Amino acid sequence: QVQLIQSGAEVKKPGSSVRVSCEASGDAFSTYIITWVRQAPGQGLEWMGGIIPIFNTANYAQNFQGRVTIIADESTKTAYMELSSLRSEDTAVYFCARGGITGPPDSWGQGTLVTVSS
Amino acid sequence: DIQMTQSPSTLSAFVGDTVTITCRASQSISTWLAWFQQKPGKAPKVLISKASNLKSGVPSRFSGSGSGTEFTLTISSLQPDDFATYYCQQYNSYSGTFGQGTKLEI
């Protein structure tokens, strides 16, 4: 069973960028989909994008096109999500999750709180 | 992106009741639909995949149905632990839009 360990909470200024990491341990990494999902305070889940590490090609939600970059490092079994041009509305918990190629994300990280504030 | 419309947004019920949550896709997604349960401060937990396949360890009082654009999650004989927020998600290729969520309240 995979465990996904995310990096710690971040506080960022508007206009800056944030990078959140997600390290997989205990199971395969490269042939699964690594998905990033965020949840603003009191709000629902928002799919941001995903990557299959072995193909190293990411797919992004239209809402985040041009602002989000998702990459994966097979050697360290770590995925990264970088979000740029941060604004206060980006304050949220960011989750990484892993799922099969034909399945939903079924293993989740603990979440990383990103706070955007001047 | 495919849009997912979930209803109702809030549902009040009693222990022992049976409830149904509906999810509609803006275009056909075959049966590429999952249902998640989320409790406050926790990551979501997948209950059902492929519209109707119960994940291992999930109680059989949870069931899912549907295909194409219309899907339902039914929870029968509600237990106190079931009061949570539920989300549908379409997962097609590797895109994955969520519904807005349904908060199930006692």
PDB file of C-alpha atoms in Angstrom:
ATOM      1  CA  GLN A   1       0.000   0.000   0.000  1.00  0.00           C
ATOM      2  CA  VAL A   2       1.441   3.371  -0.981  1.00  0.00           C
ATOM      3  CA  GLN A   3       1.909   6.233   1.427  1.00  0.00           C
ATOM      4  CA  LEU A   4       2.022   9.766   0.078  1.00  0.00           C
ATOM      5  CA  ILE A   5       3.864  12.281   2.223  1.00  0.00           C
ATOM      6  CA  GLN A   6       3.450  15.936   1.332  1.00  0.00           C
ATOM      7  CA  SER A   7       5.609  18.901   2.205  1.00  0.00           C
ATOM      8  CA  GLY A   8       4.662  21.271   4.988  1.00  0.00           C
ATOM      9  CA  ALA A   9       2.422  24.301   5.185  1.00  0.00           C
ATOM     10  CA  GLU A  10       3.392  27.436   3.288  1.00  0.00           C
ATOM     11  CA  VAL A  11       2.593  31.128   3.629  1.00  0.00           C
ATOM     12  CA  LYS A  12       3.057  33.113   0.434  1.00  0.00           C
ATOM     13  CA  LYS A  13       2.649  36.684  -0.760  1.00  0.00           C
ATOM     14  CA  PRO A  14       0.266  37.530  -3.595  1.00  0.00           C
ATOM     15  CA  GLY A  15       1.997  37.288  -6.948  1.00  0.00           C
ATOM     16  CA  SER A  16       4.531  34.730  -5.788  1.00  0.00           C
ATOM     17  CA  SER A  17       4.729  30.986  -6.505  1.00  0.00           C
ATOM     18  CA  VAL A  18       4.473  27.905  -4.344  1.00  0.00           C
ATOM     19  CA  ARG A  19       5.834  24.403  -4.865  1.00  0.00           C
ATOM     20  CA  VAL A  20       4.351  21.449  -3.017  1.00  0.00           C
ATOM     21  CA  SER A  21       5.989  18.037  -3.047  1.00  0.00           C
ATOM     22  CA  CYS A  22       4.466  14.587  -2.715  1.00  0.00           C
ATOM     23  CA  GLU A  23       6.742  11.610  -2.003  1.00  0.00           C
ATOM     24  CA  ALA A  24       5.491   8.073  -2.508  1.00  0.00           C
ATOM     25  CA  SER A  25       6.745   5.222  -0.397  1.00  0.00           C
ATOM     26  CA  GLY A  26       5.994   1.552  -0.164  1.00  0.00           C
ATOM     27  CA  ASP A  27       4.644   0.861  -3.623  1.00  0.00           C
ATOM     28  CA  ALA A  28       4.941   1.602  -7.330  1.00  0.00           C
ATOM     29  CA  PHE A  29       4.916   5.172  -8.577  1.00  0.00           C
ATOM     30  CA  SER A  30       5.779   5.520 -12.232  1.00  0.00           C
ATOM     31  CA  THR A  31       2.821   3.709 -13.818  1.00  0.00           C
ATOM     32  CA  TYR A  32       0.118   5.346 -11.745  1.00  0.00           C
ATOM     33  CA  ILE A  33      -1.622   8.679 -12.138  1.00  0.00           C
ATOM     34  CA  ILE A  34      -0.563  11.293  -9.612  1.00  0.00           C
ATOM     35  CA  THR A  35      -3.370  13.801  -9.229  1.00  0.00           C
ATOM     36  CA  TRP A  36      -3.454  17.178  -7.508  1.00  0.00           C
ATOM     37  CA  VAL A  37      -6.672  18.382  -5.901  1.00  0.00           C
ATOM     38  CA  ARG A  38      -7.264  21.477  -3.833  1.00  0.00           C
ATOM     39  CA  GLN A  39      -9.892  22.476  -1.300  1.00  0.00           C
ATOM     40  CA  ALA A  40     -10.431  26.075  -0.267  1.00  0.00           C
ATOM     41  CA  PRO A  41     -11.691  26.655   3.282  1.00  0.00           C
ATOM     42  CA  GLY A  42     -15.269  25.410   3.587  1.00  0.00           C
ATOM     43  CA  GLN A  43     -15.418  24.602  -0.127  1.00  0.00           C
ATOM     44  CA  GLY A  44     -15.472  21.507  -2.308  1.00  0.00           C
ATOM     45  CA  LEU A  45     -12.783  19.527  -4.050  1.00  0.00           C
ATOM     46  CA  GLU A  46     -11.225  21.004  -7.178  1.00  0.00           C
ATOM     47  CA  TRP A  47      -9.210  18.858  -9.591  1.00  0.00           C
ATOM     48  CA  MET A  48      -6.106  20.712 -10.751  1.00  0.00           C
ATOM     49  CA  GLY A  49      -4.279  18.224 -12.913  1.00  0.00           C
ATOM     50  CA  GLY A  50      -2.449  14.951 -13.098  1.00  0.00           C
ATOM     51  CA  ILE A  51       0.632  13.199 -14.423  1.00  0.00           C
ATOM     52  CA  ILE A  52       1.733   9.663 -15.195  1.00  0.00           C
ATOM     53  CA  PRO A  53       5.407   9.726 -14.207  1.00  0.00           C
ATOM     54  CA  ILE A  54       6.552   7.145 -16.743  1.00  0.00           C
ATOM     55  CA  PHE A  55       5.179   9.326 -19.567  1.00  0.00           C
ATOM     56  CA  ASN A  56       6.082  12.609 -17.839  1.00  0.00           C
ATOM     57  CA  THR A  57       3.248  14.455 -19.535  1.00  0.00           C
ATOM     58  CA  ALA A  58       0.819  16.398 -17.383  1.00  0.00           C
ATOM     59  CA  ASN A  59      -2.794  17.281 -18.025  1.00  0.00           C
ATOM     60  CA  TYR A  60      -4.286  20.374 -16.399  1.00  0.00           C
ATOM     61  CA  ALA A  61      -7.735  21.691 -15.607  1.00  0.00           C
ATOM     62  CA  GLN A  62      -8.718  24.634 -17.778  1.00  0.00           C
ATOM     63  CA  ASN A  63      -9.072  26.847 -14.695  1.00  0.00           C
ATOM     64  CA  PHE A  64      -5.368  26.452 -13.983  1.00  0.00           C
ATOM     65  CA  GLN A  65      -3.879  26.408 -17.493  1.00  0.00           C
ATOM     66  CA  GLY A  66      -0.807  28.577 -17.614  1.00  0.00           C
ATOM     67  CA  ARG A  67      -0.497  28.873 -13.824  1.00  0.00           C
ATOM     68  CA  VAL A  68       0.131  25.318 -12.694  1.00  0.00           C
ATOM     69  CA  THR A  69       2.971  22.947 -13.476  1.00  0.00           C
ATOM     70  CA  ILE A  70       3.041  19.325 -12.379  1.00  0.00           C
ATOM     71  CA  ILE A  71       6.187  17.251 -12.699  1.00  0.00           C
ATOM     72  CA  ALA A  72       7.378  13.910 -11.387  1.00  0.00           C
ATOM     73  CA  ASP A  73      10.811  12.550 -10.527  1.00  0.00           C
ATOM     74  CA  GLU A  74      10.823   8.778 -10.923  1.00  0.00           C
ATOM     75  CA  SER A  75      14.210   8.405  -9.245  1.00  0.00           C
ATOM     76  CA  THR A  76      12.918   9.840  -5.963  1.00  0.00           C
ATOM     77  CA  LYS A  77       9.261   8.818  -6.412  1.00  0.00           C
ATOM     78  CA  THR A  78       8.293  12.419  -5.830  1.00  0.00           C
ATOM     79  CA  ALA A  79       5.742  14.551  -7.632  1.00  0.00           C
ATOM     80  CA  TYR A  80       5.644  18.322  -7.504  1.00  0.00           C
ATOM     81  CA  MET A  81       2.928  20.884  -8.080  1.00  0.00           C
ATOM     82  CA  GLU A  82       3.906  24.499  -8.663  1.00  0.00           C
ATOM     83  CA  LEU A  83       1.285  27.233  -8.743  1.00  0.00           C
ATOM     84  CA  SER A  84       2.293  30.710  -9.834  1.00  0.00           C
ATOM     85  CA  SER A  85       0.818  34.229  -9.700  1.00  0.00           C
ATOM     86  CA  LEU A  86      -0.768  33.413  -6.374  1.00  0.00           C
ATOM     87  CA  ARG A  87      -3.794  35.340  -5.165  1.00  0.00           C
ATOM     88  CA  SER A  88      -5.788  35.198  -1.965  1.00  0.00           C
ATOM     89  CA  GLU A  89      -8.323  32.849  -3.585  1.00  0.00           C
ATOM     90  CA  ASP A  90      -5.569  30.236  -3.891  1.00  0.00           C
ATOM     91  CA  THR A  91      -5.554  29.811  -0.129  1.00  0.00           C
ATOM     92  CA  ALA A  92      -6.458  26.146   0.237  1.00  0.00           C
ATOM     93  CA  VAL A  93      -5.375  22.697   1.277  1.00  0.00           C
ATOM     94  CA  TYR A  94      -3.612  21.017  -1.615  1.00  0.00           C
ATOM     95  CA  PHE A  95      -3.762  17.231  -1.837  1.00  0.00           C
ATOM     96  CA  CYS A  96      -1.834  14.805  -3.979  1.00  0.00           C
ATOM     97  CA  ALA A  97      -3.393  11.435  -4.666  1.00  0.00           C
ATOM     98  CA  ARG A  98      -2.493   8.290  -6.587  1.00  0.00           C
ATOM     99  CA  GLY A  99      -4.735   6.164  -8.711  1.00  0.00           C
ATOM    100  CA  GLY A 100      -4.532   3.500 -11.370  1.00  0.00           C
ATOM    101  CA  ILE A 101      -4.573   4.361 -15.063  1.00  0.00           C
ATOM    102  CA  THR A 102      -8.213   3.264 -15.219  1.00  0.00           C
ATOM    103  CA  GLY A 103      -9.194   4.131 -11.678  1.00  0.00           C
ATOM    104  CA  PRO A 104      -9.924   7.074  -9.404  1.00  0.00           C
ATOM    105  CA  PRO A 105      -7.355   8.397  -6.918  1.00  0.00           C
ATOM    106  CA  ASP A 106      -7.485   5.939  -4.041  1.00  0.00           C
ATOM    107  CA  SER A 107      -4.414   6.839  -1.970  1.00  0.00           C
ATOM    108  CA  TRP A 108      -4.159  10.389  -0.702  1.00  0.00           C
ATOM    109  CA  GLY A 109      -1.531  12.533   0.905  1.00  0.00           C
ATOM    110  CA  GLN A 110      -2.213  14.313   4.159  1.00  0.00           C
ATOM    111  CA  GLY A 111      -2.734  17.680   2.471  1.00  0.00           C
ATOM    112  CA  THR A 112      -0.657  20.866   2.493  1.00  0.00           C
ATOM    113  CA  LEU A 113      -2.145  24.167   3.596  1.00  0.00           C
ATOM    114  CA  VAL A 114      -1.074  27.065   1.407  1.00  0.00           C
ATOM    115  CA  THR A 115      -2.010  30.486   2.712  1.00  0.00           C
ATOM    116  CA  VAL A 116      -1.733  33.488   0.410  1.00  0.00           C
ATOM    117  CA  SER A 117      -1.661  36.724   2.334  1.00  0.00           C
ATOM    118  CA  SER A 118       0.037  40.082   2.160  1.00  0.00           C
TER     119      SER A 118
ATOM    120  CA  ASP B   1     -13.512  20.205 -19.183  1.00  0.00           C
ATOM    121  CA  ILE B   2     -16.423  17.926 -18.324  1.00  0.00           C
ATOM    122  CA  GLN B   3     -18.748  19.519 -15.763  1.00  0.00           C
ATOM    123  CA  MET B   4     -20.277  17.483 -12.944  1.00  0.00           C
ATOM    124  CA  THR B   5     -23.510  18.654 -11.297  1.00  0.00           C
ATOM    125  CA  GLN B   6     -24.327  17.055  -7.967  1.00  0.00           C
ATOM    126  CA  SER B   7     -27.562  17.334  -6.002  1.00  0.00           C
ATOM    127  CA  PRO B   8     -28.708  18.061  -3.432  1.00  0.00           C
ATOM    128  CA  SER B   9     -26.028  20.236  -1.866  1.00  0.00           C
ATOM    129  CA  THR B  10     -27.315  19.447   1.620  1.00  0.00           C
ATOM    130  CA  LEU B  11     -29.323  16.469   2.800  1.00  0.00           C
ATOM    131  CA  SER B  12     -30.807  15.973   6.253  1.00  0.00           C
ATOM    132  CA  ALA B  13     -31.643  12.465   7.367  1.00  0.00           C
ATOM    133  CA  PHE B  14     -32.059  10.216  10.374  1.00  0.00           C
ATOM    134  CA  VAL B  15     -30.082   7.189  11.416  1.00  0.00           C
ATOM    135  CA  GLY B  16     -31.678   4.219   9.664  1.00  0.00           C
ATOM    136  CA  ASP B  17     -32.904   6.214   6.656  1.00  0.00           C
ATOM    137  CA  THR B  18     -32.050   5.516   3.028  1.00  0.00           C
ATOM    138  CA  VAL B  19     -30.764   8.459   1.003  1.00  0.00           C
ATOM    139  CA  THR B  20     -29.862   9.044  -2.638  1.00  0.00           C
ATOM    140  CA  ILE B  21     -27.424  11.545  -4.128  1.00  0.00           C
ATOM    141  CA  THR B  22     -27.441  12.344  -7.834  1.00  0.00           C
ATOM    142  CA  CYS B  23     -24.596  13.321 -10.122  1.00  0.00           C
ATOM    143  CA  ARG B  24     -24.955  14.457 -13.734  1.00  0.00           C
ATOM    144  CA  ALA B  25     -22.137  14.801 -16.268  1.00  0.00           C
ATOM    145  CA  SER B  26     -22.143  17.437 -19.017  1.00  0.00           C
ATOM    146  CA  GLN B  27     -21.271  14.716 -21.530  1.00  0.00           C
ATOM    147  CA  SER B  28     -21.144  10.946 -21.504  1.00  0.00           C
ATOM    148  CA  ILE B  29     -18.474   9.487 -19.277  1.00  0.00           C
ATOM    149  CA  SER B  30     -19.547   5.855 -19.711  1.00  0.00           C
ATOM    150  CA  THR B  31     -19.056   4.489 -16.177  1.00  0.00           C
ATOM    151  CA  TRP B  32     -15.890   6.418 -15.345  1.00  0.00           C
ATOM    152  CA  LEU B  33     -17.359   7.745 -12.125  1.00  0.00           C
ATOM    153  CA  ALA B  34     -16.285   7.491  -8.523  1.00  0.00           C
ATOM    154  CA  TRP B  35     -17.896   8.452  -5.233  1.00  0.00           C
ATOM    155  CA  PHE B  36     -15.895   9.803  -2.311  1.00  0.00           C
ATOM    156  CA  GLN B  37     -16.662  10.409   1.343  1.00  0.00           C
ATOM    157  CA  GLN B  38     -14.896  13.203   3.183  1.00  0.00           C
ATOM    158  CA  LYS B  39     -14.946  14.051   6.863  1.00  0.00           C
ATOM    159  CA  PRO B  40     -13.752  17.382   8.283  1.00  0.00           C
ATOM    160  CA  GLY B  41      -9.994  17.777   8.281  1.00  0.00           C
ATOM    161  CA  LYS B  42      -9.430  14.513   6.425  1.00  0.00           C
ATOM    162  CA  ALA B  43      -8.541  13.490   2.899  1.00  0.00           C
ATOM    163  CA  PRO B  44     -11.342  12.063   0.782  1.00  0.00           C
ATOM    164  CA  LYS B  45     -11.886   8.319   0.786  1.00  0.00           C
ATOM    165  CA  VAL B  46     -13.049   6.507  -2.331  1.00  0.00           C
ATOM    166  CA  LEU B  47     -16.175   4.416  -1.821  1.00  0.00           C
ATOM    167  CA  ILE B  48     -17.142   3.375  -5.332  1.00  0.00           C
ATOM    168  CA  SER B  49     -15.357   3.271  -8.666  1.00  0.00           C
ATOM    169  CA  LYS B  50     -16.592   2.493 -12.174  1.00  0.00           C
ATOM    170  CA  ALA B  51     -20.000   3.842 -11.114  1.00  0.00           C
ATOM    171  CA  SER B  52     -21.008   0.746  -9.161  1.00  0.00           C
ATOM    172  CA  ASN B  53     -17.910  -1.140  -7.946  1.00  0.00           C
ATOM    173  CA  LEU B  54     -17.699  -1.035  -4.177  1.00  0.00           C
ATOM    174  CA  LYS B  55     -14.138  -0.603  -2.949  1.00  0.00           C
ATOM    175  CA  SER B  56     -12.763  -3.223  -0.609  1.00  0.00           C
ATOM    176  CA  GLY B  57     -13.711  -2.570   3.000  1.00  0.00           C
ATOM    177  CA  VAL B  58     -16.615  -0.252   2.199  1.00  0.00           C
ATOM    178  CA  PRO B  59     -19.885  -1.366   3.828  1.00  0.00           C
ATOM    179  CA  SER B  60     -22.465  -2.888   1.515  1.00  0.00           C
ATOM    180  CA  ARG B  61     -25.061  -0.289   2.514  1.00  0.00           C
ATOM    181  CA  PHE B  62     -23.313   1.954  -0.017  1.00  0.00           C
ATOM    182  CA  SER B  63     -24.248   1.354  -3.638  1.00  0.00           C
ATOM    183  CA  GLY B  64     -23.810   3.197  -6.911  1.00  0.00           C
ATOM    184  CA  SER B  65     -25.521   3.027 -10.249  1.00  0.00           C
ATOM    185  CA  GLY B  66     -25.747   4.770 -13.588  1.00  0.00           C
ATOM    186  CA  SER B  67     -23.918   5.219 -16.845  1.00  0.00           C
ATOM    187  CA  GLY B  68     -23.506   7.859 -19.500  1.00  0.00           C
ATOM    188  CA  THR B  69     -24.482  11.118 -17.825  1.00  0.00           C
ATOM    189  CA  GLU B  70     -26.669  10.161 -14.849  1.00  0.00           C
ATOM    190  CA  PHE B  71     -25.418   8.509 -11.680  1.00  0.00           C
ATOM    191  CA  THR B  72     -26.649   7.883  -8.166  1.00  0.00           C
ATOM    192  CA  LEU B  73     -25.151   6.999  -4.820  1.00  0.00           C
ATOM    193  CA  THR B  74     -27.517   5.304  -2.408  1.00  0.00           C
ATOM    194  CA  ILE B  75     -26.805   4.808   1.262  1.00  0.00           C
ATOM    195  CA  SER B  76     -29.226   2.512   2.998  1.00  0.00           C
ATOM    196  CA  SER B  77     -29.782   2.138   6.729  1.00  0.00           C
ATOM    197  CA  LEU B  78     -27.732   5.245   7.558  1.00  0.00           C
ATOM    198  CA  GLN B  79     -25.281   4.865  10.397  1.00  0.00           C
ATOM    199  CA  PRO B  80     -23.895   7.700  12.565  1.00  0.00           C
ATOM    200  CA  ASP B  81     -20.490   7.310  10.862  1.00  0.00           C
ATOM    201  CA  ASP B  82     -22.049   8.039   7.455  1.00  0.00           C
ATOM    202  CA  PHE B  83     -22.724  11.700   8.206  1.00  0.00           C
ATOM    203  CA  ALA B  84     -20.098  13.394   6.056  1.00  0.00           C
ATOM    204  CA  THR B  85     -19.722  15.153   2.713  1.00  0.00           C
ATOM    205  CA  TYR B  86     -19.933  13.100  -0.477  1.00  0.00           C
ATOM    206  CA  TYR B  87     -18.453  13.940  -3.861  1.00  0.00           C
ATOM    207  CA  CYS B  88     -18.746  12.386  -7.266  1.00  0.00           C
ATOM    208  CA  GLN B  89     -15.791  12.524  -9.632  1.00  0.00           C
ATOM    209  CA  GLN B  90     -15.506  11.707 -13.287  1.00  0.00           C
ATOM    210  CA  TYR B  91     -12.140  10.240 -14.164  1.00  0.00           C
ATOM    211  CA  ASN B  92     -11.586  10.043 -17.892  1.00  0.00           C
ATOM    212  CA  SER B  93      -8.113   9.677 -19.353  1.00  0.00           C
ATOM    213  CA  TYR B  94      -6.391  11.579 -16.644  1.00  0.00           C
ATOM    214  CA  SER B  95      -8.808  14.395 -16.088  1.00  0.00           C
ATOM    215  CA  GLY B  96     -11.002  14.304 -13.028  1.00  0.00           C
ATOM    216  CA  THR B  97     -13.708  16.890 -12.348  1.00  0.00           C
ATOM    217  CA  PHE B  98     -15.557  16.704  -9.028  1.00  0.00           C
ATOM    218  CA  GLY B  99     -19.155  17.490  -8.269  1.00  0.00           C
ATOM    219  CA  GLN B 100     -19.873  20.313  -5.838  1.00  0.00           C
ATOM    220  CA  GLY B 101     -20.452  17.938  -2.938  1.00  0.00           C
ATOM    221  CA  THR B 102     -23.408  16.865  -0.809  1.00  0.00           C
ATOM    222  CA  LYS B 103     -23.276  17.423   2.920  1.00  0.00           C
ATOM    223  CA  LEU B 104     -25.234  14.709   4.697  1.00  0.00           C
ATOM    224  CA  GLU B 105     -26.448  15.996   8.039  1.00  0.00           C
ATOM    225  CA  ILE B 106     -28.149  14.333  10.938  1.00  0.00           C
TER     226      ILE B 106
END
